Tab-separated table of C-alpha atoms in Angstrom:
chain	number	residue	atom	x	y	z
Z	24	UNK	CA	130.569	106.363	136.664
Z	25	UNK	CA	127.647	106.643	134.326
Z	26	UNK	CA	129.921	106.283	131.236
Z	27	UNK	CA	131.397	103.031	132.618
Z	28	UNK	CA	127.930	101.526	133.052
Z	29	UNK	CA	126.969	102.448	129.463
Z	30	UNK	CA	130.241	101.196	128.078
Z	31	UNK	CA	129.858	97.946	129.943
Z	32	UNK	CA	126.290	97.446	128.699
Z	33	UNK	CA	127.405	98.080	125.064
Z	34	UNK	CA	130.333	95.580	125.351
Z	35	UNK	CA	128.026	92.955	126.901
Z	36	UNK	CA	125.481	93.355	124.091
Z	37	UNK	CA	128.175	93.079	121.432
Z	38	UNK	CA	129.512	89.986	123.031
Z	39	UNK	CA	126.059	88.388	123.129
Z	40	UNK	CA	125.594	89.174	119.451
Z	41	UNK	CA	128.979	87.599	118.513
Z	42	UNK	CA	128.199	84.393	120.401
Z	43	UNK	CA	125.156	83.339	118.458
Z	44	UNK	CA	123.118	86.077	116.984
Z	45	UNK	CA	122.539	84.299	113.658
Z	46	UNK	CA	122.443	80.602	114.409
Z	47	UNK	CA	118.645	80.434	114.075
Z	48	UNK	CA	118.794	82.451	110.853
Z	49	UNK	CA	121.023	79.856	109.254
Z	50	UNK	CA	118.543	77.076	110.016
Z	51	UNK	CA	115.750	79.054	108.319
Z	52	UNK	CA	117.931	79.785	105.275
Z	53	UNK	CA	118.656	76.052	104.844
Z	54	UNK	CA	114.912	75.279	105.339
Z	55	UNK	CA	114.066	77.839	102.598
Z	56	UNK	CA	116.496	76.255	100.228
Z	57	UNK	CA	115.067	72.795	100.883
Z	58	UNK	CA	111.489	74.118	100.261
Z	59	UNK	CA	112.524	75.720	97.025
Z	60	UNK	CA	114.238	72.560	95.774
Z	61	UNK	CA	111.173	70.446	96.740
Z	62	UNK	CA	108.929	72.783	94.817
Z	63	UNK	CA	111.137	72.587	91.730
Z	64	UNK	CA	111.143	68.827	91.897
Z	65	UNK	CA	107.367	68.640	92.372
Z	66	UNK	CA	106.938	70.984	89.343
Z	67	UNK	CA	109.213	68.724	87.218
Z	68	UNK	CA	107.379	65.618	88.178
Z	69	UNK	CA	103.944	67.248	87.888
Z	70	UNK	CA	104.550	68.500	84.344
Z	71	UNK	CA	105.804	65.201	83.061
Z	72	UNK	CA	109.154	66.710	82.356
Z	73	UNK	CA	110.821	63.994	84.553
Z	74	UNK	CA	110.247	61.361	81.819
Z	75	UNK	CA	111.764	63.617	79.155
Z	76	UNK	CA	114.836	64.267	81.351
Z	77	UNK	CA	115.220	60.572	82.104
Z	78	UNK	CA	115.001	59.690	78.357
Z	79	UNK	CA	117.582	62.386	77.459
Z	80	UNK	CA	119.966	61.112	80.126
Z	81	UNK	CA	119.503	57.524	78.961
Z	82	UNK	CA	120.143	58.578	75.330
Z	83	UNK	CA	123.337	60.454	76.251
Z	84	UNK	CA	124.659	57.543	78.293
Z	85	UNK	CA	123.865	55.200	75.383
Z	86	UNK	CA	125.780	57.528	73.022
Z	87	UNK	CA	128.782	57.619	75.359
Z	88	UNK	CA	128.963	53.893	76.035
Z	89	UNK	CA	127.870	52.744	72.571
């Protein structure tokens, strides 16, 4: 009788974990990626590198189309 209760508790816990144990974790992972990307963009803009990148892209497009 005691073994059945223990087995039932283990199975119920496993079922709960399978249903949605990591849904919240996924949201935080996406949030972390978004924060990192925002920091990279802010660093590019803050250092003035954005203008250099824009000029390089403009030059390459001019070379391709010209």
